[in-house]
Amino acid sequence: MTTPPPEQARAAIIDVDGTLVDSNYFHTVAWWEAFRQAGHKVATRDIHRLIGMSGGNLIERLIGPGHSEEHVSAISDAHATLFATWHDRLRPVPGAADLLRALARRGWRVVLASSARGDDLVALRRAIDADDAILAATDSDQVDSGKPAPDLVEAALEEARVPPGRAHFVGDSVWDVISAARVGVPCTALLSGGVGADELKEAGAAAVYDTPADLLAHLDTSPLVG
């Protein structure tokens, strides 16, 4: 693994759900059932469009503000319990581990920036199976506000010890693109989370690839290297 001098260090800040692990549709179904249990009728398509956003923001967008803290917590906790039933069946998106290891070999400081809770992130990292390439990870338990707020990206920059101009984000949702842009970090997007290329480009993605394997195959001509 190459270790560049500190002034040349670069950080690859990478989202997890939908980007490295094929989990977005499991999240969608878990949220749908959590809302149903709480007495809310919410369409799965509306939920899927918000996957990648923090749980609190997702709930407010879908059922509106003004609900008690206990009601919101009950929905969030139900989602966590339901999603946990999928932990042992989570699988990586093709090329996930290979991409992380390739970046680490090139001297990138690989930091995960996930909206997941701590227990979920443990399961997601187990599915990726590339901890040897990961310098650090930040999750929703460590910040005040999740995506599209920039807090997770800012925390990842602190972990990597690089300024925004020496970092690049890789994600799968418009919320990833927006969150990174708010701190001046460009974002390359993947289609593996189920969001269309046009939406990702409109949000400001520097480029769009199919999967981590596709990005790795074009890494030398991608915005990460450019």
Short mmCIF file of C-alpha atoms in Angstrom, two decimals:
data_model
loop_
_atom_site.label_atom_id
_atom_site.label_comp_id
_atom_site.label_asym_id
_atom_site.label_seq_id
_atom_site.Cartn_x
_atom_site.Cartn_y
_atom_site.Cartn_z
CA MET A 1 0.00 0.00 0.00
CA THR A 2 1.42 3.38 -1.02
CA THR A 3 1.73 6.00 1.71
CA PRO A 4 1.97 9.50 0.21
CA PRO A 5 3.31 12.43 2.24
CA PRO A 6 0.58 14.24 4.25
CA GLU A 7 0.36 17.18 1.85
CA GLN A 8 -0.38 14.77 -1.03
CA ALA A 9 -2.85 12.55 0.82
CA ARG A 10 -6.23 12.03 -0.81
CA ALA A 11 -9.43 10.70 0.71
CA ALA A 12 -12.04 8.53 -0.97
CA ILE A 13 -15.19 9.09 1.09
CA ILE A 14 -17.66 6.36 0.20
CA ASP A 15 -21.31 5.77 1.01
CA VAL A 16 -22.31 2.21 1.93
CA ASP A 17 -26.01 1.38 1.43
CA GLY A 18 -26.69 1.04 -2.29
CA THR A 19 -23.12 2.01 -3.17
CA LEU A 20 -21.15 -0.89 -1.72
CA VAL A 21 -23.96 -3.14 -0.43
CA ASP A 22 -27.14 -4.11 -2.29
CA SER A 23 -29.43 -3.02 0.54
CA ASN A 24 -31.59 -0.12 -0.64
CA TYR A 25 -34.64 -2.20 -1.44
CA PHE A 26 -34.42 -4.00 1.91
CA HIS A 27 -34.43 -0.57 3.56
CA THR A 28 -37.44 0.42 1.46
CA VAL A 29 -39.47 -2.61 2.55
CA ALA A 30 -38.40 -2.18 6.19
CA TRP A 31 -39.49 1.47 6.18
CA TRP A 32 -42.78 0.57 4.47
CA GLU A 33 -43.60 -1.96 7.18
CA ALA A 34 -42.49 0.42 9.95
CA PHE A 35 -44.84 3.11 8.61
CA ARG A 36 -47.66 0.58 8.25
CA GLN A 37 -47.25 -0.53 11.86
CA ALA A 38 -47.46 3.12 12.94
CA GLY A 39 -50.68 3.66 10.98
CA HIS A 40 -49.27 5.45 7.92
CA LYS A 41 -49.88 4.52 4.29
CA VAL A 42 -46.71 5.35 2.35
CA ALA A 43 -45.91 4.18 -1.18
CA THR A 44 -42.70 2.18 -1.60
CA ARG A 45 -41.68 4.32 -4.57
CA ASP A 46 -41.76 7.42 -2.37
CA ILE A 47 -39.66 5.69 0.26
CA HIS A 48 -37.07 4.48 -2.25
CA ARG A 49 -36.49 7.98 -3.58
CA LEU A 50 -35.43 9.07 -0.07
CA ILE A 51 -33.15 6.15 0.79
CA GLY A 52 -29.74 7.58 1.62
CA MET A 53 -31.27 10.46 3.56
CA SER A 54 -31.08 10.32 7.36
CA GLY A 55 -33.93 8.44 9.03
CA GLY A 56 -35.29 11.54 10.76
CA ASN A 57 -35.39 13.54 7.55
CA LEU A 58 -36.93 10.62 5.66
CA ILE A 59 -39.73 10.24 8.20
CA GLU A 60 -40.56 13.95 8.21
CA ARG A 61 -40.58 14.11 4.40
CA LEU A 62 -43.00 11.19 4.18
CA ILE A 63 -45.49 11.87 6.99
CA GLY A 64 -44.88 15.55 7.61
CA PRO A 65 -43.72 17.46 10.69
CA GLY A 66 -45.54 17.84 13.97
CA HIS A 67 -45.49 14.24 15.20
CA SER A 68 -44.34 13.48 18.72
CA GLU A 69 -40.77 12.45 19.36
CA GLU A 70 -42.06 9.13 20.67
CA HIS A 71 -43.99 8.46 17.46
CA VAL A 72 -41.00 9.25 15.24
CA SER A 73 -38.70 7.14 17.43
CA ALA A 74 -41.12 4.22 17.26
CA ILE A 75 -41.05 4.31 13.44
CA SER A 76 -37.27 4.59 13.37
CA ASP A 77 -36.81 1.76 15.87
CA ALA A 78 -39.24 -0.47 13.96
CA HIS A 79 -37.28 0.12 10.77
CA ALA A 80 -34.04 -0.80 12.55
CA THR A 81 -35.55 -4.00 13.92
CA LEU A 82 -36.99 -5.00 10.56
CA PHE A 83 -33.82 -4.20 8.62
CA ALA A 84 -31.76 -6.21 11.11
CA THR A 85 -33.58 -9.36 9.97
CA TRP A 86 -31.71 -8.96 6.66
CA HIS A 87 -28.22 -8.54 8.17
CA ASP A 88 -27.07 -12.09 7.47
CA ARG A 89 -28.36 -11.96 3.90
CA LEU A 90 -26.75 -8.68 2.83
CA ARG A 91 -24.51 -8.96 -0.20
CA PRO A 92 -21.97 -6.54 -1.68
CA VAL A 93 -22.54 -4.75 -4.96
CA PRO A 94 -20.22 -6.27 -7.60
CA GLY A 95 -16.69 -4.92 -7.27
CA ALA A 96 -17.19 -3.27 -3.87
CA ALA A 97 -14.23 -4.83 -2.08
CA ASP A 98 -12.03 -4.68 -5.17
CA LEU A 99 -12.65 -0.94 -5.55
CA LEU A 100 -11.80 -0.20 -1.92
CA ARG A 101 -8.60 -2.22 -2.08
CA ALA A 102 -7.57 -0.66 -5.40
CA LEU A 103 -8.01 2.83 -3.96
CA ALA A 104 -6.07 1.91 -0.81
CA ARG A 105 -3.22 0.46 -2.88
CA ARG A 106 -3.02 3.75 -4.75
CA GLY A 107 -2.62 5.62 -1.47
CA TRP A 108 -6.17 6.89 -1.03
CA ARG A 109 -7.43 7.15 2.54
CA VAL A 110 -10.69 5.21 2.33
CA VAL A 111 -13.35 6.43 4.75
CA LEU A 112 -16.94 5.22 4.81
CA ALA A 113 -19.68 7.81 5.37
CA SER A 114 -22.95 6.05 6.03
CA SER A 115 -26.39 7.16 7.21
CA ALA A 116 -26.71 3.75 8.88
CA ARG A 117 -26.83 3.21 12.60
CA GLY A 118 -23.82 1.61 14.27
CA ASP A 119 -25.21 -1.96 14.39
CA ASP A 120 -26.30 -1.78 10.78
CA LEU A 121 -22.90 -0.48 9.71
CA VAL A 122 -21.22 -3.45 11.38
CA ALA A 123 -23.37 -5.81 9.28
CA LEU A 124 -22.78 -3.79 6.12
CA ARG A 125 -19.00 -3.84 6.63
CA ARG A 126 -19.15 -7.58 7.20
CA ALA A 127 -20.93 -7.96 3.86
CA ILE A 128 -18.29 -5.88 2.05
CA ASP A 129 -15.44 -7.85 3.68
CA ALA A 130 -12.70 -5.31 2.97
CA ASP A 131 -11.84 -3.84 6.37
CA ASP A 132 -8.15 -4.12 5.48
CA ALA A 133 -8.68 -1.27 2.99
CA ILE A 134 -10.82 0.98 5.21
CA LEU A 135 -9.12 3.66 7.30
CA ALA A 136 -12.24 4.74 9.20
CA ALA A 137 -16.03 4.96 9.06
CA THR A 138 -18.61 7.46 10.22
CA ASP A 139 -22.28 6.69 10.86
CA SER A 140 -25.47 8.46 11.89
CA ASP A 141 -24.79 7.87 15.59
CA GLN A 142 -21.74 10.16 15.39
CA VAL A 143 -23.35 13.31 13.94
CA ASP A 144 -26.17 15.70 14.78
CA SER A 145 -27.67 15.72 11.28
CA GLY A 146 -27.58 13.10 8.56
CA LYS A 147 -27.67 13.49 4.79
CA PRO A 148 -28.41 15.75 2.98
CA ALA A 149 -26.73 17.80 5.73
CA PRO A 150 -22.94 17.79 5.31
CA ASP A 151 -22.13 16.50 8.82
CA LEU A 152 -21.17 12.96 7.78
CA VAL A 153 -18.87 14.21 5.04
CA GLU A 154 -17.27 16.70 7.41
CA ALA A 155 -16.71 13.93 9.95
CA ALA A 156 -15.16 11.74 7.26
CA LEU A 157 -12.81 14.56 6.25
CA GLU A 158 -11.71 14.85 9.87
CA GLU A 159 -11.06 11.11 10.02
CA ALA A 160 -9.04 11.26 6.80
CA ARG A 161 -7.23 14.44 7.88
CA VAL A 162 -7.52 16.04 4.45
CA PRO A 163 -9.20 19.25 3.22
CA PRO A 164 -12.24 19.08 0.91
CA GLY A 165 -10.05 19.79 -2.11
CA ARG A 166 -8.15 16.55 -1.51
CA ALA A 167 -11.25 14.36 -1.25
CA HIS A 168 -13.75 12.73 -3.56
CA PHE A 169 -17.10 11.20 -2.60
CA VAL A 170 -18.62 8.06 -4.15
CA GLY A 171 -22.34 7.49 -3.55
CA ASP A 172 -25.56 6.30 -5.12
CA SER A 173 -28.19 8.90 -4.19
CA VAL A 174 -28.92 12.55 -4.86
CA TRP A 175 -28.54 13.05 -1.09
CA ASP A 176 -24.93 11.87 -1.33
CA VAL A 177 -24.23 14.34 -4.11
CA ILE A 178 -25.87 17.22 -2.26
CA SER A 179 -24.23 16.40 1.07
CA ALA A 180 -20.75 16.29 -0.48
CA ALA A 181 -21.29 19.47 -2.49
CA ARG A 182 -22.19 21.41 0.65
CA VAL A 183 -18.60 21.05 1.86
CA GLY A 184 -16.97 21.40 -1.54
CA VAL A 185 -16.29 17.70 -2.20
CA PRO A 186 -17.08 16.41 -5.71
CA CYS A 187 -19.13 13.24 -6.00
CA THR A 188 -19.04 10.39 -8.46
CA ALA A 189 -22.30 8.45 -8.44
CA LEU A 190 -23.25 4.83 -9.05
CA LEU A 191 -26.51 3.39 -10.38
CA SER A 192 -26.41 0.43 -7.99
CA GLY A 193 -28.86 2.04 -5.57
CA GLY A 194 -31.64 2.32 -8.15
CA VAL A 195 -31.53 6.08 -8.80
CA GLY A 196 -31.46 7.16 -12.44
CA ALA A 197 -28.42 8.70 -14.10
CA ASP A 198 -30.31 11.84 -15.10
CA GLU A 199 -31.33 12.55 -11.50
CA LEU A 200 -27.79 12.03 -10.25
CA LYS A 201 -26.31 14.27 -12.92
CA GLU A 202 -28.93 16.96 -12.28
CA ALA A 203 -27.99 16.89 -8.60
CA GLY A 204 -24.40 17.62 -9.61
CA ALA A 205 -22.63 14.25 -9.89
CA ALA A 206 -19.25 14.59 -11.59
CA ALA A 207 -19.80 11.28 -13.41
CA VAL A 208 -22.07 8.24 -13.19
CA TYR A 209 -21.06 4.58 -13.38
CA ASP A 210 -23.06 1.37 -13.06
CA THR A 211 -21.41 -0.40 -10.10
CA PRO A 212 -18.15 -0.28 -8.12
CA ALA A 213 -16.81 -2.81 -10.64
CA ASP A 214 -17.64 -0.42 -13.50
CA LEU A 215 -15.96 2.49 -11.72
CA LEU A 216 -12.89 0.36 -11.04
CA ALA A 217 -12.70 -0.64 -14.70
CA HIS A 218 -12.67 3.05 -15.68
CA LEU A 219 -10.80 4.35 -12.65
CA ASP A 220 -7.90 5.82 -14.63
CA THR A 221 -10.25 8.01 -16.67
CA SER A 222 -12.69 8.78 -13.83
CA PRO A 223 -13.02 12.08 -11.95
CA LEU A 224 -11.25 10.46 -8.97
CA VAL A 225 -7.99 10.34 -10.90
CA GLY A 226 -8.65 13.36 -13.09
#
